[in-house]
PDB file of C-alpha atoms and ligand atoms in Angstrom:
ATOM      1  CA  MET A   1      12.172  18.580 -10.691  1.00  0.00           C
ATOM      2  CA  ASP A   2       8.645  18.547 -12.192  1.00  0.00           C
ATOM      3  CA  LYS A   3       5.882  21.034 -11.430  1.00  0.00           C
ATOM      4  CA  ILE A   4       2.327  19.828 -10.843  1.00  0.00           C
ATOM      5  CA  ASP A   5      -0.855  21.716 -10.144  1.00  0.00           C
ATOM      6  CA  VAL A   6      -2.120  21.348  -6.548  1.00  0.00           C
ATOM      7  CA  ASN A   7      -5.432  23.151  -5.989  1.00  0.00           C
ATOM      8  CA  GLY A   8      -4.504  25.862  -8.446  1.00  0.00           C
ATOM      9  CA  SER A   9      -0.912  26.442  -7.292  1.00  0.00           C
ATOM     10  CA  LEU A  10       2.122  24.945  -8.979  1.00  0.00           C
ATOM     11  CA  MET A  11       4.084  22.693  -6.629  1.00  0.00           C
ATOM     12  CA  ASP A  12       7.514  21.148  -7.086  1.00  0.00           C
ATOM     13  CA  VAL A  13       7.790  17.402  -6.991  1.00  0.00           C
ATOM     14  CA  ARG A  14      11.002  15.451  -6.581  1.00  0.00           C
ATOM     15  CA  VAL A  15      11.113  11.903  -7.914  1.00  0.00           C
ATOM     16  CA  LEU A  16      11.898   9.543  -5.033  1.00  0.00           C
ATOM     17  CA  PHE A  17      11.550   6.215  -6.832  1.00  0.00           C
ATOM     18  CA  SER A  18      11.567   5.917 -10.617  1.00  0.00           C
ATOM     19  CA  ALA A  19       9.344   3.463 -12.500  1.00  0.00           C
ATOM     20  CA  GLU A  20      12.410   1.293 -13.133  1.00  0.00           C
ATOM     21  CA  LYS A  21      13.418   1.244  -9.475  1.00  0.00           C
ATOM     22  CA  ILE A  22       9.859   0.338  -8.399  1.00  0.00           C
ATOM     23  CA  HIS A  23       9.783  -2.477 -10.958  1.00  0.00           C
ATOM     24  CA  GLN A  24      13.068  -3.933  -9.707  1.00  0.00           C
ATOM     25  CA  ARG A  25      11.981  -3.791  -6.063  1.00  0.00           C
ATOM     26  CA  THR A  26       8.566  -5.309  -6.872  1.00  0.00           C
ATOM     27  CA  LYS A  27      10.316  -8.257  -8.543  1.00  0.00           C
ATOM     28  CA  LYS A  28      12.400  -8.800  -5.381  1.00  0.00           C
ATOM     29  CA  LEU A  29       9.261  -8.758  -3.220  1.00  0.00           C
ATOM     30  CA  ALA A  30       7.501 -11.213  -5.547  1.00  0.00           C
ATOM     31  CA  ASP A  31      10.529 -13.552  -5.439  1.00  0.00           C
ATOM     32  CA  GLN A  32      10.369 -13.489  -1.636  1.00  0.00           C
ATOM     33  CA  ILE A  33       6.596 -14.121  -1.580  1.00  0.00           C
ATOM     34  CA  ASN A  34       6.918 -16.977  -4.108  1.00  0.00           C
ATOM     35  CA  HIS A  35       9.667 -18.478  -1.975  1.00  0.00           C
ATOM     36  CA  ASP A  36       7.718 -18.156   1.299  1.00  0.00           C
ATOM     37  CA  TYR A  37       4.329 -19.429   0.093  1.00  0.00           C
ATOM     38  CA  GLY A  38       5.433 -21.955  -2.546  1.00  0.00           C
ATOM     39  CA  THR A  39       3.572 -22.656  -5.753  1.00  0.00           C
ATOM     40  CA  THR A  40       0.808 -25.064  -4.772  1.00  0.00           C
ATOM     41  CA  GLU A  41      -1.480 -23.506  -2.166  1.00  0.00           C
ATOM     42  CA  THR A  42      -3.937 -20.785  -3.123  1.00  0.00           C
ATOM     43  CA  LEU A  43      -3.160 -17.294  -1.864  1.00  0.00           C
ATOM     44  CA  ALA A  44      -5.989 -14.810  -1.329  1.00  0.00           C
ATOM     45  CA  VAL A  45      -4.580 -11.409  -2.295  1.00  0.00           C
ATOM     46  CA  LEU A  46      -6.547  -8.616  -0.617  1.00  0.00           C
ATOM     47  CA  ILE A  47      -5.852  -5.321  -2.371  1.00  0.00           C
ATOM     48  CA  VAL A  48      -6.471  -2.136  -0.407  1.00  0.00           C
ATOM     49  CA  LEU A  49      -8.113   0.242  -2.878  1.00  0.00           C
ATOM     50  CA  ASN A  50      -7.666   2.725  -4.278  1.00  0.00           C
ATOM     51  CA  GLY A  51      -4.007   3.352  -3.506  1.00  0.00           C
ATOM     52  CA  ALA A  52      -2.620  -0.167  -3.994  1.00  0.00           C
ATOM     53  CA  PHE A  53      -4.191  -0.857  -7.388  1.00  0.00           C
ATOM     54  CA  VAL A  54      -1.091   0.009  -9.449  1.00  0.00           C
ATOM     55  CA  PHE A  55       1.380  -1.813  -7.207  1.00  0.00           C
ATOM     56  CA  ALA A  56      -0.902  -4.850  -6.857  1.00  0.00           C
ATOM     57  CA  ALA A  57      -1.414  -5.097 -10.623  1.00  0.00           C
ATOM     58  CA  ASP A  58       2.339  -5.328 -11.115  1.00  0.00           C
ATOM     59  CA  LEU A  59       2.960  -7.584  -8.101  1.00  0.00           C
ATOM     60  CA  VAL A  60       0.268 -10.231  -8.752  1.00  0.00           C
ATOM     61  CA  ARG A  61       1.530 -10.801 -12.298  1.00  0.00           C
ATOM     62  CA  MET A  62       4.849 -11.916 -10.794  1.00  0.00           C
ATOM     63  CA  LEU A  63       3.294 -14.391  -8.339  1.00  0.00           C
ATOM     64  CA  GLN A  64       3.504 -18.079  -9.208  1.00  0.00           C
ATOM     65  CA  MET A  65       0.941 -19.717  -6.896  1.00  0.00           C
ATOM     66  CA  PRO A  66      -2.801 -19.915  -7.668  1.00  0.00           C
ATOM     67  CA  THR A  67      -4.395 -16.693  -6.434  1.00  0.00           C
ATOM     68  CA  GLU A  68      -7.807 -15.304  -5.612  1.00  0.00           C
ATOM     69  CA  ILE A  69      -7.864 -11.543  -5.956  1.00  0.00           C
ATOM     70  CA  GLU A  70     -10.141  -9.578  -3.638  1.00  0.00           C
ATOM     71  CA  SER A  71     -10.275  -5.929  -2.706  1.00  0.00           C
ATOM     72  CA  ILE A  72     -11.363  -3.678   0.105  1.00  0.00           C
ATOM     73  CA  ARG A  73     -11.741   0.061   0.471  1.00  0.00           C
ATOM     74  CA  MET A  74     -10.921   1.966   3.614  1.00  0.00           C
ATOM     75  CA  LYS A  75     -10.725   5.648   4.318  1.00  0.00           C
ATOM     76  CA  SER A  76      -8.523   7.370   6.852  1.00  0.00           C
ATOM     77  CA  TYR A  77      -7.009  10.375   5.108  1.00  0.00           C
ATOM     78  CA  GLU A  78      -8.245  13.918   4.516  1.00  0.00           C
ATOM     79  CA  GLY A  79      -5.779  15.846   2.312  1.00  0.00           C
ATOM     80  CA  THR A  80      -2.297  15.126   3.641  1.00  0.00           C
ATOM     81  CA  GLN A  81      -3.416  14.273   7.220  1.00  0.00           C
ATOM     82  CA  SER A  82      -4.545  10.990   8.735  1.00  0.00           C
ATOM     83  CA  SER A  83      -8.013  11.585  10.224  1.00  0.00           C
ATOM     84  CA  GLY A  84      -7.452   8.868  12.811  1.00  0.00           C
ATOM     85  CA  HIS A  85     -10.868   7.431  12.068  1.00  0.00           C
ATOM     86  CA  ILE A  86     -10.867   4.253   9.953  1.00  0.00           C
ATOM     87  CA  GLN A  87     -13.910   3.373   7.896  1.00  0.00           C
ATOM     88  CA  LEU A  88     -14.531   0.324   5.708  1.00  0.00           C
ATOM     89  CA  LEU A  89     -16.105   1.762   2.561  1.00  0.00           C
ATOM     90  CA  MET A  90     -17.271  -1.680   1.416  1.00  0.00           C
ATOM     91  CA  PRO A  91     -17.934  -4.936   3.267  1.00  0.00           C
ATOM     92  CA  LEU A  92     -15.024  -7.312   3.751  1.00  0.00           C
ATOM     93  CA  PRO A  93     -15.175 -10.126   1.126  1.00  0.00           C
ATOM     94  CA  ASP A  94     -17.154 -12.968   2.718  1.00  0.00           C
ATOM     95  CA  ASN A  95     -14.952 -15.817   1.434  1.00  0.00           C
ATOM     96  CA  LEU A  96     -11.753 -15.322   3.424  1.00  0.00           C
ATOM     97  CA  ALA A  97     -12.367 -17.775   6.296  1.00  0.00           C
ATOM     98  CA  GLY A  98      -9.719 -20.502   6.271  1.00  0.00           C
ATOM     99  CA  LYS A  99      -7.695 -18.736   3.551  1.00  0.00           C
ATOM    100  CA  HIS A 100      -4.098 -17.600   3.527  1.00  0.00           C
ATOM    101  CA  VAL A 101      -4.484 -13.861   3.017  1.00  0.00           C
ATOM    102  CA  LEU A 102      -1.844 -11.435   1.782  1.00  0.00           C
ATOM    103  CA  ILE A 103      -2.905  -7.820   2.234  1.00  0.00           C
ATOM    104  CA  VAL A 104      -1.416  -5.574  -0.457  1.00  0.00           C
ATOM    105  CA  GLU A 105      -1.163  -1.920   0.545  1.00  0.00           C
ATOM    106  CA  ASP A 106       0.410   1.163  -1.017  1.00  0.00           C
ATOM    107  CA  ILE A 107       1.820   2.742   2.133  1.00  0.00           C
ATOM    108  CA  VAL A 108       1.778   2.270   5.898  1.00  0.00           C
ATOM    109  CA  ASP A 109       1.779   5.547   7.800  1.00  0.00           C
ATOM    110  CA  THR A 110       0.353   5.466  11.351  1.00  0.00           C
ATOM    111  CA  GLY A 111      -0.513   1.796  10.808  1.00  0.00           C
ATOM    112  CA  ARG A 112      -4.104   2.337  11.991  1.00  0.00           C
ATOM    113  CA  SER A 113      -5.699   1.128   8.736  1.00  0.00           C
ATOM    114  CA  LEU A 114      -3.741  -2.102   8.671  1.00  0.00           C
ATOM    115  CA  SER A 115      -4.139  -2.819  12.393  1.00  0.00           C
ATOM    116  CA  PHE A 116      -7.865  -2.424  11.895  1.00  0.00           C
ATOM    117  CA  LEU A 117      -7.934  -4.659   8.782  1.00  0.00           C
ATOM    118  CA  TRP A 118      -5.674  -7.270  10.384  1.00  0.00           C
ATOM    119  CA  LYS A 119      -8.097  -7.586  13.324  1.00  0.00           C
ATOM    120  CA  GLU A 120     -11.077  -7.872  10.941  1.00  0.00           C
ATOM    121  CA  LEU A 121      -9.358 -10.749   9.132  1.00  0.00           C
ATOM    122  CA  GLN A 122      -8.659 -12.535  12.420  1.00  0.00           C
ATOM    123  CA  ARG A 123     -12.321 -12.066  13.319  1.00  0.00           C
ATOM    124  CA  VAL A 124     -13.555 -13.733  10.111  1.00  0.00           C
ATOM    125  CA  GLY A 125     -11.145 -16.662  10.601  1.00  0.00           C
ATOM    126  CA  ALA A 126      -8.430 -16.264   7.964  1.00  0.00           C
ATOM    127  CA  ALA A 127      -5.905 -19.142   8.215  1.00  0.00           C
ATOM    128  CA  SER A 128      -3.001 -16.682   8.073  1.00  0.00           C
ATOM    129  CA  VAL A 129      -2.597 -12.977   7.416  1.00  0.00           C
ATOM    130  CA  LYS A 130       0.518 -11.273   6.074  1.00  0.00           C
ATOM    131  CA  ILE A 131       1.052  -7.737   4.863  1.00  0.00           C
ATOM    132  CA  CYS A 132       2.917  -6.467   1.803  1.00  0.00           C
ATOM    133  CA  SER A 133       3.279  -2.704   1.448  1.00  0.00           C
ATOM    134  CA  LEU A 134       5.210  -0.911  -1.251  1.00  0.00           C
ATOM    135  CA  LEU A 135       6.061   1.976   1.068  1.00  0.00           C
ATOM    136  CA  ASN A 136       6.429   2.249   4.812  1.00  0.00           C
ATOM    137  CA  LYS A 137       6.851   5.254   7.110  1.00  0.00           C
ATOM    138  CA  PRO A 138       8.374   3.579  10.205  1.00  0.00           C
ATOM    139  CA  LEU A 139       8.796   6.921  12.010  1.00  0.00           C
ATOM    140  CA  SER A 140       5.018   7.461  11.896  1.00  0.00           C
ATOM    141  CA  HIS A 141       3.856   4.093  13.253  1.00  0.00           C
ATOM    142  CA  GLU A 142       1.661   4.351  16.333  1.00  0.00           C
ATOM    143  CA  SER A 143       2.217   0.862  17.634  1.00  0.00           C
ATOM    144  CA  LYS A 144       5.327  -1.283  17.722  1.00  0.00           C
ATOM    145  CA  ASP A 145       3.136  -4.391  17.320  1.00  0.00           C
ATOM    146  CA  LEU A 146       2.264  -3.989  13.636  1.00  0.00           C
ATOM    147  CA  LYS A 147       4.373  -6.422  11.605  1.00  0.00           C
ATOM    148  CA  ILE A 148       4.747  -5.665   7.916  1.00  0.00           C
ATOM    149  CA  ASP A 149       6.046  -8.841   6.342  1.00  0.00           C
ATOM    150  CA  TYR A 150       7.102  -7.417   2.965  1.00  0.00           C
ATOM    151  CA  VAL A 151       8.164  -3.775   2.530  1.00  0.00           C
ATOM    152  CA  GLY A 152       9.267  -2.205  -0.737  1.00  0.00           C
ATOM    153  CA  PHE A 153      10.891   0.959   0.608  1.00  0.00           C
ATOM    154  CA  ASP A 154      11.089   2.633   4.014  1.00  0.00           C
ATOM    155  CA  ILE A 155      10.677   6.408   3.738  1.00  0.00           C
ATOM    156  CA  GLY A 156      10.514   9.397   6.116  1.00  0.00           C
ATOM    157  CA  LYS A 157       7.369  11.258   7.170  1.00  0.00           C
ATOM    158  CA  ASN A 158       6.961  13.235   3.918  1.00  0.00           C
ATOM    159  CA  PHE A 159       3.716  12.997   1.982  1.00  0.00           C
ATOM    160  CA  VAL A 160       4.299  11.192  -1.321  1.00  0.00           C
ATOM    161  CA  ILE A 161       2.245  10.822  -4.500  1.00  0.00           C
ATOM    162  CA  GLY A 162       2.183   8.739  -7.676  1.00  0.00           C
ATOM    163  CA  TYR A 163       2.120   5.053  -8.649  1.00  0.00           C
ATOM    164  CA  GLY A 164      -1.330   4.730  -7.063  1.00  0.00           C
ATOM    165  CA  LEU A 165      -0.830   7.206  -4.206  1.00  0.00           C
ATOM    166  CA  ASP A 166      -3.030  10.273  -4.283  1.00  0.00           C
ATOM    167  CA  LEU A 167      -3.465  13.740  -2.947  1.00  0.00           C
ATOM    168  CA  ASP A 168      -7.250  14.227  -2.730  1.00  0.00           C
ATOM    169  CA  SER A 169      -7.783  11.596  -5.461  1.00  0.00           C
ATOM    170  CA  LYS A 170      -5.288  13.110  -7.912  1.00  0.00           C
ATOM    171  CA  TYR A 171      -1.860  12.034  -9.223  1.00  0.00           C
ATOM    172  CA  ARG A 172      -2.428   8.265  -8.862  1.00  0.00           C
ATOM    173  CA  ASN A 173      -1.430   7.853 -12.510  1.00  0.00           C
ATOM    174  CA  LEU A 174       2.113   9.221 -12.173  1.00  0.00           C
ATOM    175  CA  PRO A 175       4.445   6.338 -13.164  1.00  0.00           C
ATOM    176  CA  TYR A 176       6.915   7.248 -10.401  1.00  0.00           C
ATOM    177  CA  ILE A 177       6.703   8.042  -6.670  1.00  0.00           C
ATOM    178  CA  ALA A 178       7.455  11.645  -5.778  1.00  0.00           C
ATOM    179  CA  ASP A 179       7.804  13.860  -2.736  1.00  0.00           C
ATOM    180  CA  LEU A 180       5.594  16.922  -2.710  1.00  0.00           C
ATOM    181  CA  ILE A 181       7.680  20.006  -1.968  1.00  0.00           C
ATOM    182  CA  SER A 182       5.712  22.995  -0.693  1.00  0.00           C
ATOM    183  CA  PRO A 183       6.118  26.307  -2.521  1.00  0.00           C
ATOM    184  CA  GLN A 184       8.529  28.765  -0.875  1.00  0.00           C
TER     185      GLN A 184
HETATM  186  P1  IMP B 201      -2.451   4.782   8.108  1.00  0.00           P
HETATM  187  O1  IMP B 201      -3.740   4.169   8.587  1.00  0.00           O
HETATM  188  O2  IMP B 201      -2.117   6.047   8.846  1.00  0.00           O
HETATM  189  O3  IMP B 201      -1.297   3.795   8.106  1.00  0.00           O
HETATM  190  O4  IMP B 201      -2.710   5.306   6.659  1.00  0.00           O
HETATM  191  C1  IMP B 201      -2.559   4.528   5.574  1.00  0.00           C
HETATM  192  C2  IMP B 201      -3.265   5.120   4.353  1.00  0.00           C
HETATM  193  O5  IMP B 201      -3.151   6.539   4.285  1.00  0.00           O
HETATM  194  C3  IMP B 201      -2.557   4.615   3.117  1.00  0.00           C
HETATM  195  O6  IMP B 201      -3.135   3.420   2.665  1.00  0.00           O
HETATM  196  C4  IMP B 201      -2.761   5.742   2.137  1.00  0.00           C
HETATM  197  O7  IMP B 201      -3.988   5.586   1.483  1.00  0.00           O
HETATM  198  C5  IMP B 201      -2.808   6.981   3.001  1.00  0.00           C
HETATM  199  N1  IMP B 201      -1.472   7.638   3.048  1.00  0.00           N
HETATM  200  C6  IMP B 201      -0.599   7.644   4.065  1.00  0.00           C
HETATM  201  N2  IMP B 201       0.511   8.334   3.773  1.00  0.00           N
HETATM  202  C7  IMP B 201       0.349   8.748   2.494  1.00  0.00           C
HETATM  203  C8  IMP B 201       1.185   9.514   1.583  1.00  0.00           C
HETATM  204  O8  IMP B 201       2.323   9.931   1.868  1.00  0.00           O
HETATM  205  N3  IMP B 201       0.657   9.725   0.353  1.00  0.00           N
HETATM  206  C9  IMP B 201      -0.575   9.267  -0.046  1.00  0.00           C
HETATM  207  N4  IMP B 201      -1.373   8.559   0.766  1.00  0.00           N
HETATM  208  C10 IMP B 201      -0.914   8.302   2.028  1.00  0.00           C
HETATM  209 MG1   MG B 202      -4.148   3.105   1.025  1.00  0.00          MG
END
């Protein structure tokens, strides 16, 4: 168990997925995506910043088709709670009409962010939209309708950090994914 500083108090973290385990799972996801899309058609990879930047950097280097890499920023979280209010923090890239789009996300919690983004991509006329998320909290989903095409790991409702995932903008650089354990 490691200790990290959270707002001045030392908190215990428990490693859930090591760097090695994440790498192996990412390779499996990339194999599946390569198989499903083939190697000829261009895939527009839409990275949800900031959280997905580490995962996406590893994933896209394992993809074999031509790609166009785009990004988007959304905000829904305050601390460890979903605010329920989704905001686009930058305009959607304007070149996605007619494209096959793969959204790359760090984690799906309530699913509100991705439902919102999925609808936006339908609105601008993407040819197809699929979702790849490293982590998924199925017990927290609000709607049964959200389909996540590629999932790295299903987890429980715990708040996790590392490998791109933050707590108030910190800890994204941890090479592993860890559970935050509150002090006794
Ligand atoms: P949703 O709209 O509730 O699905 O929230 C998704 C977004 O909330 C993710 O893209 C993350 O940025 C953030 N989030 C949700 N759960 C966690 C967590 O356990 N750790 C860090 N960020 C999280
Ligand atoms: Mg995110």
